[in-house]
Coordinates of C-alpha atoms in Angstrom, one line a residue:
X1 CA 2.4 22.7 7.4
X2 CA -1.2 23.8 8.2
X3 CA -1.9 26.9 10.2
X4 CA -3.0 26.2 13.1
X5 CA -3.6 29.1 15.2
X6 CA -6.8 29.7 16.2
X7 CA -8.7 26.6 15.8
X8 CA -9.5 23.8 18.3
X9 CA -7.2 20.7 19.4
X10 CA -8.3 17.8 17.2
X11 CA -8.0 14.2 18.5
X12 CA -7.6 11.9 16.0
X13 CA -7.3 7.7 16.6
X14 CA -4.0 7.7 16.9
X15 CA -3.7 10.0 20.0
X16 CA -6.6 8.7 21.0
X17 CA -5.2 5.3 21.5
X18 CA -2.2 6.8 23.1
X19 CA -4.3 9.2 25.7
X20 CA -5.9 5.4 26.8
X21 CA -2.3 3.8 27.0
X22 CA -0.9 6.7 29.3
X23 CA -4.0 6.8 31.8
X24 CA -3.4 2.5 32.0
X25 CA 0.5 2.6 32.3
X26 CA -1.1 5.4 34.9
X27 CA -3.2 3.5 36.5
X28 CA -0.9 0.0 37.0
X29 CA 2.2 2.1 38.1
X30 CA -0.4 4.0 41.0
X31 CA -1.9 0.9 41.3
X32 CA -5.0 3.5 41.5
X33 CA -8.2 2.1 41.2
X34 CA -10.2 5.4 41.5
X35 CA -11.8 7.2 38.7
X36 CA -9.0 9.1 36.1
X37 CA -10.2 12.2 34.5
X38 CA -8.6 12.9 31.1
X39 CA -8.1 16.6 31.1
X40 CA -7.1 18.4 28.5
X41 CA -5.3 22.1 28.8
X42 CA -5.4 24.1 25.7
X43 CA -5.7 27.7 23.9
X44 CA -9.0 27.0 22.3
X45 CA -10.5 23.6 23.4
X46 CA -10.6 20.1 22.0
X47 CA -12.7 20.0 18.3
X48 CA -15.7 17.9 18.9
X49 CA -15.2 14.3 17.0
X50 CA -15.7 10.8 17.5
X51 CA -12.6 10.9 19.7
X52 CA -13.3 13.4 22.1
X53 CA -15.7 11.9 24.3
X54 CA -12.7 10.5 26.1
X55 CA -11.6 13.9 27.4
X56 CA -13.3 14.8 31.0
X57 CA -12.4 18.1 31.2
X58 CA -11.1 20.9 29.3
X59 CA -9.2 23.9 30.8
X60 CA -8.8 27.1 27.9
X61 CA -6.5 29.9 28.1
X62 CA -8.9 32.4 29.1
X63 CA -9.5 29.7 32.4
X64 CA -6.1 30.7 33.1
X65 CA -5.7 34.4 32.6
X66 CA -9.4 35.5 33.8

């Protein structure tokens, strides 16, 4: 298994895909029609890739603990 301490969340297609089903499960079960920001919480942000863009917001540990 890689090491991954220290190094940014990467979003592949695959969880990608899944991030989109959970916010429209989300959205049908709310019946919400307002906007839904994607936020991701995590020790040392979300790597920059063609998958990313999806992601609103990001909240980092130091956020948290500063």
């Amino acid at each position: 298994m890689e090491n991954l301490i220290g190094r940014e969340y990467e979003i592949d297609k695959t969880y990608d895909l899944a991030l989109k089903n959970k916010v429209e499960v989300f959205r049908k079960a709310t019946k919400n029609t307002n906007t839904i920001i994607v936020t991701m919480i995590t020790t040392y942000g979300v790597k920059k890739n063609m998958y990313s863009n999806y992601i609103g917001k990001e909240v980092l540990m130091d956020d948290l603990f500063n």
